[in-house]
Coordinates of C-alpha atoms and ligand atoms in Angstrom, one line a residue:
M1 CA -54.5 218.7 42.9
A2 CA -51.7 216.8 44.7
D3 CA -52.2 214.0 46.5
I4 CA -52.6 214.8 50.2
P5 CA -50.2 213.0 52.3
V6 CA -51.8 210.5 54.8
R7 CA -50.2 208.8 57.8
E8 CA -49.1 205.2 57.0
S9 CA -51.8 202.5 58.3
V10 CA -49.7 200.5 60.9
M11 CA -51.0 198.2 63.2
T12 CA -49.9 198.5 66.9
Q13 CA -48.3 196.1 69.0
G14 CA -50.3 193.8 71.2
A15 CA -50.9 195.3 74.6
V16 CA -53.2 195.6 77.6
L17 CA -54.7 199.4 77.7
F18 CA -55.7 200.3 81.2
I19 CA -58.1 203.3 81.3
F20 CA -58.1 204.7 84.9
G21 CA -61.0 206.8 85.1
A22 CA -63.3 204.7 82.7
T23 CA -66.4 206.1 84.2
G24 CA -65.6 209.6 83.4
D25 CA -66.1 212.3 80.7
L26 CA -63.0 212.0 78.7
A27 CA -63.1 208.2 78.8
R28 CA -66.7 208.4 77.5
R29 CA -66.3 211.2 74.7
K30 CA -62.9 210.6 73.8
L31 CA -60.8 207.4 74.7
F32 CA -63.5 204.7 73.9
P33 CA -64.5 206.4 70.6
A34 CA -60.8 206.3 69.8
I35 CA -60.0 202.8 70.6
Y36 CA -62.9 201.9 68.5
S37 CA -61.9 203.8 65.4
L38 CA -58.6 202.3 65.9
Y39 CA -60.1 198.8 65.5
R40 CA -62.7 199.6 62.7
E41 CA -59.6 200.9 60.9
G42 CA -57.6 197.7 61.2
K43 CA -54.9 199.5 63.5
L44 CA -55.2 197.5 66.3
A45 CA -53.5 194.2 66.8
E46 CA -55.5 191.3 67.3
D47 CA -53.7 190.8 71.0
F48 CA -55.1 193.9 72.6
A49 CA -57.3 194.5 75.6
V50 CA -58.7 197.1 77.6
I51 CA -59.6 197.2 81.1
G52 CA -61.5 200.0 82.4
V53 CA -60.8 201.1 86.3
A54 CA -62.9 203.5 88.4
R55 CA -64.5 203.1 91.7
R56 CA -68.3 202.8 91.0
P57 CA -69.2 199.2 90.9
R58 CA -70.0 198.1 87.2
T59 CA -70.8 194.6 85.9
E60 CA -69.0 193.7 83.0
E61 CA -72.4 193.9 81.1
E62 CA -73.1 197.2 82.6
F63 CA -69.5 198.7 81.8
R64 CA -70.0 197.2 77.7
N65 CA -73.2 198.9 77.5
D66 CA -71.6 202.1 78.7
L67 CA -68.8 201.5 75.9
Y68 CA -71.7 200.7 73.2
A69 CA -73.4 204.2 74.2
S70 CA -70.2 206.2 74.1
I71 CA -69.5 204.8 70.9
Q72 CA -72.9 205.3 69.4
E73 CA -72.6 208.9 70.4
F74 CA -69.1 209.9 70.0
S75 CA -67.3 207.5 67.5
R76 CA -66.4 208.5 63.8
Y77 CA -67.7 205.0 63.3
K78 CA -71.0 203.4 64.7
A79 CA -71.5 199.7 65.7
E80 CA -73.6 198.4 63.0
N81 CA -73.0 194.6 63.2
D82 CA -74.1 192.7 66.4
Q83 CA -71.5 190.0 65.6
E84 CA -68.7 192.5 65.0
W85 CA -69.6 194.4 68.0
Q86 CA -69.5 191.2 70.5
V87 CA -65.7 190.5 69.2
F88 CA -64.9 194.2 70.1
A89 CA -66.7 194.3 73.3
D90 CA -65.1 190.9 74.2
H91 CA -61.8 192.6 74.5
F92 CA -63.1 195.1 77.4
E93 CA -63.2 194.1 81.1
Y94 CA -64.1 196.2 84.3
K95 CA -62.2 196.6 87.6
S96 CA -63.5 198.6 90.6
L97 CA -60.9 199.8 92.8
D98 CA -59.7 202.9 94.7
I99 CA -56.6 204.4 93.4
N100 CA -55.5 204.6 97.1
N101 CA -56.2 200.8 97.9
V102 CA -53.3 198.8 97.0
E103 CA -55.1 195.4 97.5
G104 CA -57.2 196.5 94.8
F105 CA -54.3 196.6 92.5
H106 CA -53.1 193.3 93.3
E107 CA -56.7 191.8 92.2
L108 CA -56.0 194.1 89.2
R109 CA -53.0 192.3 88.5
R110 CA -54.5 188.9 88.7
Q111 CA -57.3 189.9 86.2
T112 CA -54.6 191.5 83.8
E113 CA -52.6 188.1 83.7
S114 CA -55.8 186.4 82.9
I115 CA -56.9 188.5 80.0
E116 CA -53.3 188.6 78.6
N117 CA -53.3 184.7 78.5
K118 CA -56.9 185.0 76.9
F119 CA -55.5 187.1 74.1
N120 CA -52.0 186.0 74.0
I121 CA -50.6 189.5 74.9
Q122 CA -46.9 189.3 75.5
G123 CA -46.8 191.6 78.8
N124 CA -47.0 195.3 77.2
R125 CA -48.9 197.5 79.5
L126 CA -50.2 200.9 78.7
F127 CA -51.7 203.2 81.7
Y128 CA -53.5 205.8 80.6
L129 CA -54.4 208.1 83.6
A130 CA -58.0 210.0 82.7
L131 CA -58.1 211.2 86.2
A132 CA -58.0 214.1 88.5
P133 CA -54.0 215.5 88.4
E134 CA -54.1 214.9 92.4
L135 CA -54.4 211.2 91.8
F136 CA -51.5 210.7 89.2
G137 CA -48.9 210.3 92.0
S138 CA -50.8 207.6 94.0
V139 CA -51.6 205.6 90.9
S140 CA -48.2 205.4 90.0
K141 CA -47.1 204.1 93.5
S142 CA -50.2 201.8 93.8
L143 CA -49.2 200.2 90.4
K144 CA -45.9 199.6 91.6
E145 CA -46.8 198.1 95.0
G146 CA -49.5 196.1 93.4
G147 CA -47.1 194.4 90.8
M148 CA -48.9 195.7 87.7
L149 CA -45.3 196.7 86.3
D150 CA -43.6 193.3 86.6
G151 CA -45.2 192.1 83.2
K152 CA -42.6 190.4 80.4
G153 CA -43.1 193.6 78.0
W154 CA -43.0 197.5 78.7
N155 CA -44.9 200.0 80.8
R156 CA -45.8 203.1 79.6
L157 CA -47.8 205.8 81.7
V158 CA -50.0 208.3 79.7
I159 CA -51.1 211.3 81.4
E160 CA -53.6 213.9 80.7
K161 CA -53.3 217.4 81.1
P162 CA -53.0 219.5 83.5
F163 CA -49.7 218.5 84.6
G164 CA -49.8 220.3 87.8
Y165 CA -51.3 223.6 88.8
D166 CA -48.1 225.8 88.7
L167 CA -44.4 224.8 88.5
E168 CA -43.9 224.0 91.9
S169 CA -46.8 221.3 91.8
A170 CA -45.7 220.0 88.4
Q171 CA -42.3 219.6 90.0
E172 CA -43.7 217.6 92.8
L173 CA -45.9 215.7 90.7
N174 CA -43.2 214.7 88.3
V175 CA -40.9 213.6 91.3
E176 CA -43.7 211.3 92.6
I177 CA -43.9 210.0 88.9
R178 CA -40.5 209.4 88.3
E179 CA -39.9 207.4 91.5
V180 CA -41.8 204.8 89.6
F181 CA -41.6 205.6 85.5
A182 CA -38.6 206.6 83.5
E183 CA -39.1 209.7 81.4
E184 CA -39.2 207.5 78.4
E185 CA -42.2 205.6 79.9
I186 CA -43.8 208.7 80.4
Y187 CA -46.4 210.1 77.7
R188 CA -47.8 213.5 78.8
I189 CA -50.8 214.4 76.3
D190 CA -51.6 217.7 74.7
H191 CA -54.3 216.7 72.6
Y192 CA -53.3 219.8 70.4
L193 CA -50.3 217.8 69.1
G194 CA -52.4 215.1 68.0
K195 CA -54.4 217.3 65.7
E196 CA -53.5 216.7 62.0
M197 CA -53.0 220.5 61.1
V198 CA -50.7 221.3 64.1
Q199 CA -48.6 218.1 63.0
N200 CA -48.8 219.8 59.5
I201 CA -47.2 223.2 60.8
E202 CA -43.7 221.1 60.4
V203 CA -44.1 219.7 57.2
I204 CA -45.7 223.1 55.6
R205 CA -42.5 224.9 57.2
F206 CA -39.7 222.1 56.4
A207 CA -41.1 220.8 53.1
N208 CA -41.6 223.9 51.2
A209 CA -39.4 226.1 49.7
F210 CA -41.2 229.2 49.5
F211 CA -42.0 229.5 53.1
E212 CA -38.7 228.7 55.1
P213 CA -36.7 231.5 53.7
L214 CA -39.3 233.9 54.5
W215 CA -39.7 232.4 58.3
N216 CA -38.1 235.1 60.2
N217 CA -38.2 238.7 61.5
K218 CA -37.0 240.1 58.2
H219 CA -40.2 239.0 56.7
I220 CA -42.7 238.3 59.0
A221 CA -44.5 241.3 60.8
N222 CA -46.5 239.2 63.4
V223 CA -48.0 235.7 64.4
Q224 CA -51.8 235.2 65.6
I225 CA -52.7 232.4 67.3
T226 CA -56.5 232.3 68.2
L227 CA -58.2 229.5 69.8
S228 CA -61.9 230.3 70.1
E229 CA -64.7 228.1 71.7
T230 CA -68.3 228.7 71.5
V231 CA -69.1 226.7 74.7
G232 CA -68.8 227.8 78.3
V233 CA -67.6 225.8 81.1
E234 CA -70.5 223.2 80.6
E235 CA -70.3 220.4 83.5
R236 CA -66.7 221.3 84.2
G237 CA -67.2 224.4 86.5
G238 CA -65.5 222.9 89.2
Y239 CA -62.3 222.3 87.7
Y240 CA -62.5 225.4 85.4
D241 CA -63.0 227.7 88.3
H242 CA -59.9 226.4 89.8
S243 CA -57.8 226.5 86.5
G244 CA -59.0 229.2 84.0
A245 CA -57.9 230.0 80.7
L246 CA -54.2 230.5 81.2
R247 CA -53.8 227.2 83.0
D248 CA -56.2 225.3 81.0
M249 CA -55.4 226.4 77.4
G250 CA -52.5 228.7 77.9
Q251 CA -49.9 227.0 79.3
N252 CA -50.4 223.9 77.0
H253 CA -51.9 224.3 73.8
M254 CA -51.3 227.7 73.0
L255 CA -47.5 227.8 73.7
Q256 CA -47.4 224.3 72.0
M257 CA -48.8 225.6 68.8
L258 CA -46.2 228.6 69.1
T259 CA -43.2 226.4 69.4
M260 CA -44.4 224.6 66.4
I261 CA -44.6 227.8 64.3
A262 CA -41.4 229.3 65.7
M263 CA -39.2 226.3 66.2
E264 CA -35.8 225.7 64.2
P265 CA -35.8 223.2 61.7
P266 CA -34.5 219.6 63.3
S267 CA -31.7 218.2 61.6
R268 CA -33.5 214.4 62.1
L269 CA -37.0 213.9 62.6
L270 CA -36.3 211.7 66.0
P271 CA -38.9 212.3 68.8
E272 CA -35.8 214.2 70.9
D273 CA -34.8 216.3 68.1
I274 CA -38.0 217.9 67.6
R275 CA -38.7 218.2 71.4
D276 CA -35.3 219.6 72.0
E277 CA -36.0 222.5 69.3
K278 CA -39.5 223.0 70.8
V279 CA -37.9 223.5 74.5
K280 CA -35.3 226.1 73.1
V281 CA -38.3 228.2 71.9
L282 CA -40.0 228.0 75.1
R283 CA -36.6 229.1 77.0
S284 CA -36.5 232.0 74.7
L285 CA -39.8 233.5 75.7
R286 CA -39.1 236.9 77.0
P287 CA -40.3 236.4 80.8
F288 CA -42.7 239.2 82.1
E289 CA -40.6 240.8 84.8
S290 CA -43.1 243.0 86.8
T291 CA -47.1 243.3 87.2
E292 CA -46.8 246.4 85.1
D293 CA -45.1 244.3 82.4
V294 CA -47.7 242.0 82.6
K295 CA -50.4 244.5 82.5
T296 CA -49.1 246.3 79.3
N297 CA -48.8 242.8 77.4
V298 CA -51.6 240.3 78.8
V299 CA -55.2 240.7 78.8
R300 CA -57.7 238.8 80.6
G301 CA -61.4 238.6 80.7
Q302 CA -64.6 236.8 82.0
Y303 CA -67.8 236.5 80.2
T304 CA -71.1 238.2 81.7
E305 CA -74.3 237.2 80.7
G306 CA -75.0 237.7 77.0
S307 CA -76.8 236.6 73.8
Y308 CA -75.8 235.3 70.5
R309 CA -78.2 234.2 67.5
G310 CA -80.8 235.0 69.4
Q311 CA -80.3 232.8 72.3
Q312 CA -79.8 233.9 75.7
L313 CA -76.5 232.8 77.4
P314 CA -75.8 233.2 81.3
G315 CA -72.8 234.9 82.6
Y316 CA -69.7 232.8 83.9
R317 CA -70.6 233.5 87.6
E318 CA -73.9 232.0 87.1
E319 CA -72.4 228.7 85.9
D320 CA -72.9 225.3 87.8
K321 CA -70.0 224.8 90.3
V322 CA -68.5 228.4 89.7
D323 CA -68.2 230.4 92.7
P324 CA -70.7 233.6 91.9
Q325 CA -67.8 235.9 93.1
S326 CA -65.1 234.2 90.9
N327 CA -62.5 236.0 89.4
T328 CA -61.1 233.5 87.2
E329 CA -60.4 234.1 83.6
T330 CA -62.5 232.6 80.7
Y331 CA -60.4 234.5 78.2
F332 CA -56.8 235.5 77.9
A333 CA -54.7 237.3 75.2
S334 CA -51.1 238.2 75.4
R335 CA -48.1 239.8 73.1
V336 CA -45.4 237.5 73.8
F337 CA -41.9 237.7 72.2
V338 CA -39.3 235.1 71.3
D339 CA -35.8 236.3 71.9
N340 CA -33.6 234.7 69.4
F341 CA -32.0 235.7 66.0
R342 CA -35.1 234.4 64.1
W343 CA -37.8 236.0 66.1
A344 CA -36.5 239.3 67.6
G345 CA -39.0 241.8 67.2
V346 CA -42.0 239.9 66.1
P347 CA -44.7 240.1 68.2
F348 CA -46.7 236.4 68.4
Y349 CA -50.1 237.4 69.6
I350 CA -52.3 234.5 71.3
R351 CA -55.6 234.7 72.6
T352 CA -58.1 231.8 73.6
G353 CA -61.6 232.2 75.2
K354 CA -64.9 230.2 76.1
R355 CA -68.3 231.8 74.9
L356 CA -66.9 233.6 71.7
P357 CA -68.9 233.4 68.6
V358 CA -67.1 230.8 67.1
K359 CA -65.3 227.7 67.5
T360 CA -62.2 227.9 65.7
T361 CA -58.4 227.6 66.1
E362 CA -56.4 229.4 63.7
I363 CA -52.8 230.6 63.3
V364 CA -52.3 233.8 61.1
V365 CA -49.0 234.5 60.0
E366 CA -48.7 238.3 58.7
F367 CA -46.0 239.1 56.3
K368 CA -44.3 242.6 56.3
S369 CA -45.4 244.9 53.6
M370 CA -43.5 245.5 50.2
P371 CA -40.2 247.7 50.7
T372 CA -42.3 250.4 48.4
N373 CA -45.6 250.3 47.1
V374 CA -46.0 251.3 43.5
Y375 CA -49.3 251.4 43.2
L376 CA -49.6 253.8 45.7
G377 CA -50.1 256.5 42.6
Q378 CA -53.2 254.9 41.9
K379 CA -54.3 254.9 45.4
H380 CA -54.2 251.2 46.2
K381 CA -53.2 250.4 49.7
L382 CA -51.6 246.7 49.7
E383 CA -52.9 244.3 52.2
P384 CA -50.5 242.4 53.7
N385 CA -50.1 239.0 52.8
L386 CA -51.2 236.2 55.1
L387 CA -50.4 232.6 55.4
V388 CA -53.2 231.1 57.3
I389 CA -53.2 227.7 59.1
R390 CA -56.7 226.2 60.0
V391 CA -56.4 223.7 62.7
N392 CA -59.7 223.3 63.7
P393 CA -62.6 222.5 63.0
M394 CA -62.1 223.3 59.4
E395 CA -58.5 222.1 58.4
G396 CA -56.4 223.5 55.8
I397 CA -54.3 226.6 54.7
Y398 CA -55.1 229.9 53.1
I399 CA -53.0 232.1 51.5
K400 CA -53.9 235.8 50.9
I401 CA -52.0 237.7 48.2
N402 CA -52.6 241.0 46.2
A403 CA -53.8 240.2 42.6
K404 CA -55.1 242.4 39.9
K405 CA -58.9 242.5 39.8
P406 CA -60.0 240.4 36.5
G407 CA -61.4 242.8 34.0
S408 CA -60.2 245.9 35.6
E409 CA -57.5 248.2 34.2
S410 CA -55.3 248.5 37.2
D411 CA -57.4 247.6 40.2
I412 CA -55.8 245.5 42.9
E413 CA -57.7 243.1 45.4
P414 CA -56.7 240.6 48.0
L415 CA -57.4 237.3 46.9
A416 CA -57.2 233.8 48.6
M417 CA -55.7 230.7 47.9
D418 CA -57.5 228.3 49.9
F419 CA -56.9 224.6 50.5
C420 CA -59.3 223.4 52.5
Q421 CA -58.1 219.7 53.5
S422 CA -61.2 218.8 55.5
C423 CA -63.2 219.4 52.3
M424 CA -61.2 217.3 50.6
V425 CA -60.6 214.1 53.0
G426 CA -63.8 215.0 54.7
I427 CA -64.6 215.4 58.4
N428 CA -63.8 211.6 58.7
S429 CA -60.1 212.4 59.3
P430 CA -58.7 210.6 62.6
E431 CA -59.4 212.5 66.0
A432 CA -56.3 213.6 67.9
Y433 CA -56.7 211.1 70.6
E434 CA -56.5 208.3 67.8
R435 CA -53.2 209.3 66.9
L436 CA -51.8 209.8 70.1
L437 CA -53.2 206.3 71.4
M438 CA -51.6 204.8 68.4
D439 CA -48.3 206.6 69.1
A440 CA -48.2 205.6 72.7
I441 CA -48.6 202.1 71.8
E442 CA -46.0 202.1 69.5
G443 CA -43.8 204.1 71.6
D444 CA -43.5 207.2 69.6
S445 CA -43.4 210.3 72.0
T446 CA -42.9 212.8 69.4
Y447 CA -46.0 214.5 69.8
F448 CA -46.3 214.4 73.6
T449 CA -44.8 216.7 75.9
R450 CA -41.4 216.3 77.6
W451 CA -40.7 217.2 81.3
D452 CA -38.5 220.2 80.6
E453 CA -41.2 221.4 78.1
V454 CA -43.8 221.2 80.7
A455 CA -41.3 222.8 83.4
T456 CA -40.4 226.0 81.0
A457 CA -43.9 226.6 79.9
W458 CA -45.0 226.5 83.7
G459 CA -42.3 229.1 84.7
F460 CA -43.5 231.5 81.8
V461 CA -47.0 231.4 82.7
D462 CA -46.7 231.4 86.7
R463 CA -45.3 235.1 86.2
I464 CA -48.5 236.1 84.6
A465 CA -50.7 234.1 87.2
K466 CA -48.9 235.6 90.1
A467 CA -49.3 239.3 88.9
W468 CA -52.9 238.8 88.3
Q469 CA -52.9 237.6 92.1
Q470 CA -51.7 241.1 93.0
T471 CA -53.9 243.1 90.5
P472 CA -57.4 241.7 90.7
D473 CA -58.5 244.9 89.0
T474 CA -57.2 243.8 85.8
L475 CA -60.0 241.2 85.2
E476 CA -62.0 242.8 82.3
T477 CA -65.9 241.3 81.1
Y478 CA -66.9 240.5 77.9
A479 CA -70.6 239.8 77.0
A480 CA -71.3 236.2 76.2
G481 CA -71.2 235.6 72.5
S482 CA -68.8 238.5 71.7
W483 CA -65.4 238.8 70.7
G484 CA -63.7 239.3 74.1
P485 CA -62.7 242.2 76.1
E486 CA -61.6 245.4 74.7
G487 CA -58.3 245.4 75.8
A488 CA -57.6 242.6 73.7
H489 CA -57.9 244.7 70.7
K490 CA -55.7 247.4 72.2
L491 CA -53.0 245.0 72.3
L492 CA -52.4 244.7 68.7
E493 CA -53.4 248.5 68.1
Q494 CA -50.6 249.8 70.0
D495 CA -48.2 248.1 67.4
G496 CA -50.5 249.1 64.7
F497 CA -51.9 245.8 63.9
K498 CA -55.4 244.3 64.2
W499 CA -56.6 240.8 64.8
W500 CA -57.6 239.2 61.5
P501 CA -61.0 237.8 61.3
V502 CA -61.0 234.0 61.6
S503 CA -63.2 231.3 60.0
G504 CA -64.9 228.5 62.0
Q505 CA -67.7 227.0 62.8
D506 CA -70.5 228.5 65.4
E507 CA -72.8 226.7 67.9
D508 CA -75.3 226.3 64.9
N509 CA -72.6 224.9 62.6
V510 CA -72.6 227.5 60.6
I511 CA -69.4 227.7 58.8
W512 CA -67.7 231.1 58.9
R513 CA -65.2 231.9 56.0
V514 CA -62.5 234.9 56.7
G515 CA -64.3 237.8 57.8
G516 CA -68.1 236.3 58.9
P517 CA -70.6 233.9 58.4
Q518 CA -71.8 232.8 55.2
Ligands
NDP601 N1 -63.1 215.9 79.8 C1 -62.2 216.7 79.0 O1 -62.9 216.9 77.7 C2 -61.0 216.5 79.2 C3 -60.5 216.1 80.5 N2 -59.1 216.2 80.5 C4 -58.4 215.8 81.9 O2 -58.6 214.5 82.0 C5 -58.6 213.9 83.5 C6 -60.3 213.3 83.6 O3 -61.1 214.2 83.1 P1 -62.9 213.9 83.2 O4 -63.1 212.3 82.5 O5 -63.4 215.3 82.6 O6 -63.0 213.7 84.7 P2 -64.5 213.1 85.5 O7 -64.8 213.8 86.5 O8 -65.3 213.1 84.6 O9 -64.0 211.6 85.6 C7 -63.0 211.4 86.5 C8 -62.8 209.8 86.9 O10 -62.1 209.5 87.9 C9 -62.4 208.2 88.4 N3 -61.9 208.6 90.1 C10 -62.4 209.6 90.7 N4 -61.6 209.4 91.9 C11 -61.1 208.0 91.8 C12 -60.6 207.1 92.8 N5 -60.1 207.4 94.0 N6 -60.2 205.8 92.7 C13 -60.5 205.5 91.2 N7 -61.0 206.1 90.3 C14 -61.5 207.3 90.3 C15 -64.1 208.4 88.4 O11 -64.6 207.3 88.7 P3 -65.6 207.1 89.9 O12 -66.4 208.4 90.3 O13 -66.4 206.0 89.4 O14 -64.7 206.4 90.9 C16 -63.8 208.8 87.0 O15 -64.1 207.7 86.0 C17 -58.5 215.3 84.3 O16 -57.3 215.5 84.5 C18 -58.9 216.3 83.2 O17 -58.2 217.6 83.5 C19 -58.2 216.7 79.8 C20 -58.9 217.4 78.6 C21 -60.0 217.1 78.2
LIG602 O1 -58.0 220.9 76.9 C1 -58.9 221.4 76.5 O2 -59.4 221.5 75.3 C2 -60.8 221.8 75.2 C3 -60.9 222.4 73.4 O3 -60.2 221.4 72.7 P1 -60.5 221.3 71.3 O4 -59.9 220.2 70.5 O5 -62.4 221.1 71.1 O6 -60.4 222.5 70.7 C4 -61.3 222.9 76.1 O7 -62.7 223.1 75.6 C5 -61.0 222.3 77.6 O8 -61.6 223.7 78.4 C6 -59.5 222.2 77.5 O9 -59.5 221.5 78.9

């Protein structure tokens, strides 16, 4: 087996990281654990510091206790040694302030200068906004007015998704931020771009002679992108009910994966070259022209009460902080066309939903049939060849081919060439947030979304959202724990295709191989 390519372990530049929203869910579950993993792997320079910012009061000791708890619960590495923990925790401070209060930012500046002196940090500042999007504009303004951008080094702004609610609000937000930060200083997160296998799509396509020649409408019948989750909306009902699956996952993760599959090879691997190619794909998406068009090509659903593996699951409308009459979709599937020379006529089917049977993200590339089937005389229907890119939680690629059944005279059966990357490197591979934090500190914007990408994606998605507003009756239902609404299957049946079974992991961590639990 060939060596698995791994990213080089580089050490980041010294900087102060500001986590705005330091008492929140994202910081606790993802950001602090990611910082700790980078530290444990020697990827953070000695001269780093973190200042957590939020409104609630916290003593330094309380903040470090929260930090410890988050790392013990969510990090790939656990703090085992008191001395080592103290050295790490000493790099963290807390500042209680309200984003809208500029005076607090003047205090934050003094605190920053003091911590920069303590660790001999040369003025580089990274501002991570793990906050509700309504606050992004105010933070940018307060950072400027509070003198936080007057350090001697670089300033970078990392912004969580969602970037706006629709194109109009995203534009307004962008204007507010751009009054303070240049586009090159803004790192818009889509954590799917930090996933190992999403980054690997590029390598699989552009480093292998046997994929690229087939990567077009002459040989590919359709592409299926599935992002299914077993969880419901958990504690995020308030946010989700306002957002729904299309905005929460469609505008960003789903379309970003589609661009990685569909983009042209860039001539160089510089961030702008890759982002240029991705935005061209987004611009080539065939826009939905009418509510009828949306009805034919997009399906949405909401989960109702159900059960899965013996466990009763509530319906979406019974979830905490969700409107009991909500019409928000927890599932959507769509048939999308990329109208360019390479992809004309090839349907891309995308689907995502909550409370489905398996946690998985998988991309299936289905190849066209052989020009003629010489085995038909022997009654063999040939299965199509598939290339399956497993993104999450299992990582790897899987190729389905037809071969002679061993020992038989001429029986043909599909067989799998299955490369399970996560089986080889283990589940301890870096989390998306680790890679993206590293990249932002290093100033590598390749796997962050540029403004024109975000805007074009919103433009595409807005047409769907507007059509849904006019057609409330198009919301289907599906039982929690099932594979989503009926309409999602019909979407493919009308083209003579079907969703291929996915692999993944269910709520009890039972691994599913293609076709079901094993
Ligand atoms: N959680 C997740 O898994 C994901 C979250 N995101 C995005 O990340 C962002 C944060 O999400 P999440 O952590 O879940 O949200 P939470 O509601 O858990 O946290 C919000 C944070 O913002 C702080 N905050 C709120 N108002 C102010 C204010 N006026 N001044 C200063 N601080 C304030 C809160 O602290 P306090 O109350 O102490 O002021 C808290 O720390 C959102 O944009 C979300 O959409 C994106 C992907 C996944
Ligand atoms: O951005 C989001 O992503 C998560 C799913 O991410 P994954 O890495 O666990 O696949 C989703 O649960 C959440 O609703 C959404 O905001």
